[in-house]
CSV table of C-alpha atoms in Angstrom, one decimal:
chain,number,residue,atom,x,y,z
C,1,UNK,CA,-21.5,17.3,-159.9
C,2,UNK,CA,-24.8,18.9,-160.4
C,3,UNK,CA,-25.8,20.6,-163.6
C,4,UNK,CA,-28.8,22.4,-165.0
C,5,UNK,CA,-29.9,22.6,-168.7
C,6,UNK,CA,-32.3,25.2,-170.0
C,7,UNK,CA,-32.8,24.1,-173.6
C,8,UNK,CA,-34.5,27.3,-174.8
C,9,UNK,CA,-32.2,30.3,-175.1
C,10,UNK,CA,-35.0,32.7,-176.3
C,11,UNK,CA,-38.8,32.4,-176.2
C,12,UNK,CA,-41.3,34.8,-177.6
C,13,UNK,CA,-45.0,34.7,-176.5
C,14,UNK,CA,-47.9,37.0,-177.0
C,15,UNK,CA,-49.3,38.8,-174.0
C,16,UNK,CA,-52.1,36.7,-172.5
C,17,UNK,CA,-50.8,33.5,-173.9
C,18,UNK,CA,-49.6,30.7,-171.6
C,19,UNK,CA,-45.9,30.1,-170.9
C,20,UNK,CA,-43.7,27.1,-170.1
C,21,UNK,CA,-40.0,27.3,-169.6
C,22,UNK,CA,-38.1,24.1,-169.6
C,23,UNK,CA,-35.5,23.1,-167.0
C,24,UNK,CA,-33.7,19.7,-166.7
C,25,UNK,CA,-31.3,19.0,-163.8
C,26,UNK,CA,-28.7,16.4,-163.0
C,27,UNK,CA,-28.1,15.6,-159.4
C,28,UNK,CA,-27.5,12.3,-157.6
C,29,UNK,CA,-29.6,13.0,-154.5
C,30,UNK,CA,-32.8,14.8,-153.7
C,31,UNK,CA,-32.5,18.2,-155.5
C,32,UNK,CA,-33.4,21.5,-154.1
C,33,UNK,CA,-34.6,23.5,-157.1
C,34,UNK,CA,-35.2,27.2,-157.7
C,35,UNK,CA,-36.4,29.6,-160.4
C,36,UNK,CA,-35.0,33.1,-160.5
C,37,UNK,CA,-35.9,36.0,-162.7
C,38,UNK,CA,-33.6,38.8,-163.8
C,39,UNK,CA,-35.0,42.0,-165.3
C,40,UNK,CA,-32.6,44.1,-167.4
C,41,UNK,CA,-30.1,45.8,-165.1
C,42,UNK,CA,-31.5,44.2,-162.1
C,43,UNK,CA,-30.5,41.5,-159.7
C,44,UNK,CA,-32.0,38.0,-159.4
C,45,UNK,CA,-35.4,37.7,-157.8
C,46,UNK,CA,-36.5,34.3,-156.4
C,47,UNK,CA,-39.7,33.2,-158.1
C,48,UNK,CA,-40.3,29.9,-156.4
C,49,UNK,CA,-38.5,26.9,-154.9
C,50,UNK,CA,-39.0,23.1,-154.5
C,51,UNK,CA,-37.6,21.4,-151.5
C,52,UNK,CA,-39.9,18.4,-150.9
C,53,UNK,CA,-43.5,17.4,-150.7
C,54,UNK,CA,-46.1,18.6,-153.2
C,55,UNK,CA,-44.5,18.5,-156.6
C,56,UNK,CA,-46.5,21.5,-157.9
C,57,UNK,CA,-45.2,24.6,-156.3
C,58,UNK,CA,-46.6,28.1,-156.4
C,59,UNK,CA,-44.5,31.2,-156.6
C,60,UNK,CA,-44.8,34.9,-156.9
C,61,UNK,CA,-46.3,36.8,-159.8
C,62,UNK,CA,-48.6,34.0,-160.7
C,63,UNK,CA,-45.8,31.5,-161.6
C,64,UNK,CA,-45.9,27.8,-160.8
C,65,UNK,CA,-43.5,25.0,-161.4
C,66,UNK,CA,-43.8,21.2,-161.4
C,67,UNK,CA,-41.1,18.8,-160.2
C,68,UNK,CA,-41.0,15.6,-162.1
C,69,UNK,CA,-38.4,13.2,-160.7
C,70,UNK,CA,-38.8,10.6,-163.5
C,71,UNK,CA,-38.0,13.3,-166.1
C,72,UNK,CA,-35.4,15.2,-164.0
C,73,UNK,CA,-37.4,18.3,-164.9
C,74,UNK,CA,-38.6,21.4,-163.1
C,75,UNK,CA,-40.5,23.4,-165.7
C,76,UNK,CA,-41.9,26.9,-165.0
C,77,UNK,CA,-45.4,27.8,-166.1
C,78,UNK,CA,-47.7,30.8,-166.2
C,79,UNK,CA,-51.2,30.6,-167.6
C,80,UNK,CA,-51.4,34.1,-168.9
C,81,UNK,CA,-48.2,36.2,-169.6
C,82,UNK,CA,-48.1,39.9,-169.0
C,83,UNK,CA,-45.8,42.3,-170.8
C,84,UNK,CA,-44.0,43.0,-167.6
C,85,UNK,CA,-42.9,39.3,-167.5
C,86,UNK,CA,-40.3,40.0,-170.2
C,87,UNK,CA,-37.0,39.1,-168.5
C,88,UNK,CA,-34.4,36.4,-168.3
C,89,UNK,CA,-35.3,33.3,-166.3
C,90,UNK,CA,-32.8,31.1,-164.5
C,91,UNK,CA,-33.3,27.6,-163.2
C,92,UNK,CA,-30.9,26.5,-160.4
C,93,UNK,CA,-30.2,23.5,-158.3
C,94,UNK,CA,-28.6,23.5,-154.8
C,95,UNK,CA,-26.7,20.6,-153.7
C,96,UNK,CA,-23.4,19.1,-152.5
C,97,UNK,CA,-21.5,19.9,-149.4
C,98,UNK,CA,-21.8,23.6,-150.1
C,99,UNK,CA,-25.1,25.2,-150.4
C,100,UNK,CA,-24.0,26.9,-153.7
C,101,UNK,CA,-26.4,27.3,-156.5
C,102,UNK,CA,-25.6,25.9,-160.0
C,103,UNK,CA,-27.5,27.8,-162.6
C,104,UNK,CA,-28.7,27.0,-166.1
C,105,UNK,CA,-27.8,29.3,-169.0
C,106,UNK,CA,-31.1,31.1,-168.7
C,107,UNK,CA,-34.0,31.7,-171.0
C,108,UNK,CA,-34.8,35.1,-172.3
C,109,UNK,CA,-38.5,35.8,-172.5
C,110,UNK,CA,-39.9,38.3,-174.9
C,111,UNK,CA,-43.5,39.3,-174.7
C,112,UNK,CA,-45.3,40.8,-177.8
C,113,UNK,CA,-48.3,43.0,-177.4
J,1,UNK,CA,-35.9,44.8,-152.6
J,2,UNK,CA,-34.1,41.7,-151.3
J,3,UNK,CA,-32.5,43.4,-148.4
J,4,UNK,CA,-29.0,42.6,-149.7
J,5,UNK,CA,-27.0,45.7,-150.6
J,6,UNK,CA,-23.9,46.0,-152.9
J,7,UNK,CA,-21.6,48.8,-153.6
J,8,UNK,CA,-20.6,50.3,-155.9
J,9,UNK,CA,-23.2,49.7,-158.6
J,10,UNK,CA,-20.7,50.3,-161.4
J,11,UNK,CA,-17.0,50.2,-161.5
J,12,UNK,CA,-14.7,51.1,-164.4
J,13,UNK,CA,-11.0,50.4,-164.1
J,14,UNK,CA,-7.9,49.6,-166.1
J,15,UNK,CA,-6.1,46.3,-166.6
J,16,UNK,CA,-3.7,45.5,-163.8
J,17,UNK,CA,-5.6,47.4,-161.2
J,18,UNK,CA,-7.2,46.2,-158.0
J,19,UNK,CA,-10.8,46.7,-156.8
J,20,UNK,CA,-12.9,45.9,-153.8
J,21,UNK,CA,-16.6,45.1,-154.0
J,22,UNK,CA,-18.7,45.3,-150.9
J,23,UNK,CA,-21.8,43.4,-149.8
J,24,UNK,CA,-24.1,43.7,-146.8
J,25,UNK,CA,-26.3,40.7,-146.3
J,26,UNK,CA,-30.0,40.7,-145.2
J,27,UNK,CA,-30.4,41.3,-141.5
J,28,UNK,CA,-29.9,38.1,-139.6
J,29,UNK,CA,-28.3,36.1,-142.5
J,30,UNK,CA,-25.0,34.6,-141.6
J,31,UNK,CA,-24.0,33.1,-145.0
J,32,UNK,CA,-22.8,35.2,-147.9
J,33,UNK,CA,-22.1,34.0,-151.4
J,34,UNK,CA,-20.4,35.6,-154.4
J,35,UNK,CA,-21.3,34.9,-158.0
J,36,UNK,CA,-20.0,36.1,-161.3
J,37,UNK,CA,-22.2,36.6,-164.3
J,38,UNK,CA,-20.5,36.9,-167.7
J,39,UNK,CA,-21.6,36.4,-171.2
J,40,UNK,CA,-19.3,33.5,-171.9
J,41,UNK,CA,-19.4,31.8,-168.5
J,42,UNK,CA,-23.0,32.5,-167.4
J,43,UNK,CA,-23.7,32.6,-163.6
J,44,UNK,CA,-20.9,31.0,-161.7
J,45,UNK,CA,-20.4,30.5,-157.9
J,46,UNK,CA,-17.2,32.0,-156.6
J,47,UNK,CA,-17.1,31.6,-152.9
J,48,UNK,CA,-19.2,31.3,-149.7
J,49,UNK,CA,-18.6,32.6,-146.2
J,50,UNK,CA,-20.5,31.6,-143.1
J,51,UNK,CA,-20.2,33.7,-140.0
J,52,UNK,CA,-16.7,35.0,-140.9
J,53,UNK,CA,-15.3,31.7,-142.1
J,54,UNK,CA,-14.8,30.5,-145.7
J,55,UNK,CA,-17.2,27.7,-146.3
J,56,UNK,CA,-16.8,26.7,-149.9
J,57,UNK,CA,-14.9,27.7,-153.0
J,58,UNK,CA,-16.0,27.5,-156.6
J,59,UNK,CA,-14.5,28.7,-159.8
J,60,UNK,CA,-12.6,31.6,-158.1
J,61,UNK,CA,-9.3,32.7,-159.6
J,62,UNK,CA,-6.2,33.0,-157.3
J,63,UNK,CA,-6.2,36.7,-158.1
J,64,UNK,CA,-9.5,37.0,-156.4
J,65,UNK,CA,-10.1,36.8,-152.6
J,66,UNK,CA,-12.9,37.5,-150.2
J,67,UNK,CA,-13.6,37.9,-146.6
J,68,UNK,CA,-16.5,38.3,-144.2
J,69,UNK,CA,-16.1,40.7,-141.3
J,70,UNK,CA,-17.5,40.5,-137.7
J,71,UNK,CA,-20.4,42.7,-138.7
J,72,UNK,CA,-21.1,40.1,-141.4
J,73,UNK,CA,-20.6,42.3,-144.4
J,74,UNK,CA,-18.3,40.8,-147.0
J,75,UNK,CA,-15.8,42.2,-149.5
J,76,UNK,CA,-14.6,40.6,-152.8
J,77,UNK,CA,-11.1,41.7,-153.8
J,78,UNK,CA,-10.1,41.4,-157.4
J,79,UNK,CA,-6.5,42.1,-158.3
J,80,UNK,CA,-4.3,42.2,-161.4
J,81,UNK,CA,-7.5,42.8,-163.4
J,82,UNK,CA,-7.8,41.5,-166.9
J,83,UNK,CA,-10.3,42.4,-169.6
J,84,UNK,CA,-11.9,39.0,-169.1
J,85,UNK,CA,-12.8,39.9,-165.5
J,86,UNK,CA,-15.4,42.4,-166.8
J,87,UNK,CA,-18.7,41.0,-165.5
J,88,UNK,CA,-21.6,41.5,-163.1
J,89,UNK,CA,-20.7,40.4,-159.6
J,90,UNK,CA,-23.5,39.3,-157.4
J,91,UNK,CA,-23.6,38.8,-153.7
J,92,UNK,CA,-26.3,36.7,-152.1
J,93,UNK,CA,-27.1,35.8,-148.5
J,94,UNK,CA,-29.0,33.1,-146.7
J,95,UNK,CA,-30.0,32.3,-143.1
J,96,UNK,CA,-28.4,29.9,-140.7
J,97,UNK,CA,-26.5,27.1,-142.3
J,98,UNK,CA,-28.0,23.7,-141.7
J,99,UNK,CA,-28.2,20.4,-143.5
J,100,UNK,CA,-31.3,21.5,-145.3
J,101,UNK,CA,-31.9,23.8,-148.3
J,102,UNK,CA,-31.4,27.5,-148.3
J,103,UNK,CA,-33.1,30.3,-150.0
J,104,UNK,CA,-30.5,32.7,-151.3
J,105,UNK,CA,-31.4,36.4,-151.8
J,106,UNK,CA,-29.4,38.3,-154.3
J,107,UNK,CA,-28.2,41.9,-154.3
J,108,UNK,CA,-28.5,44.2,-157.3
J,109,UNK,CA,-24.9,43.4,-158.4
J,110,UNK,CA,-21.8,45.4,-159.2
J,111,UNK,CA,-21.0,45.8,-162.8
J,112,UNK,CA,-17.2,45.8,-163.3
J,113,UNK,CA,-15.8,47.0,-166.6
J,114,UNK,CA,-12.0,46.6,-167.1
J,115,UNK,CA,-10.6,48.7,-169.9
C-alpha cells in the first residue's frame, strides 16, 4: 500500500527567505504525486503535480517541486516566501486500483515578517 | 474557487443522530471522492463514485454510506453519530476515469461537530 511521509510538522521561515518542504513516498509502481495547500478554514487547493517526464515541475503561486526517484522524494520549494503563503501543505500520492489520494500528515508553515 | 460545491458549510448535531452532506462536482467531472479530515486520523479517503456507481472504498465506517445521483451530485450519509465523527468532510471531483492519473479538485468542506 502506498504511504506518504512529511517529516516536518511545523516550519517557520522569514518573509523573503527560501522554503523547502520535504515529502517522501512509498509506492511500488510509478507514482503520481501532488502538493496541496490548505489555508485556515479553506479547502485544499492543488499547487502542482508530477505524472511523468521532467522531474522538476512548476506550479501555481511560484512553487516548484522536484521528483527524485532514487530518494523516493518530492520536495516542494519556493525561492522567496510571502506572508500569504502561511498555510498547511499536504503531499499526496495517487495509486492502486482506485484513484484515491493518500496524504501525508501535513506541514504547517508559519511566515514571520 | 475549484468549482466543487458542498453544503452545508457547518453542521452541529447530537450523538445518535443522522446527517446528510451534499456535494456537486465540477461541471463535466464524473468521479466524486469523499475524504475525512480529523486531528487524530489526518486526511483519509472514504469512498469514490464514478458516474453513479461505487468505484472504491477506503476507511469508511459501516454507519456511513454514500451515493451519486444521475445528475452526478453526491451525498454522504452519516448515521448513529458519535463524538469521534466530528471532522471536516471534503468532497473532490475529477474528470473521466482512465488508467492514467487524475487531478482531484476539492470543495470547501463541511465541518461536522457532534455534541
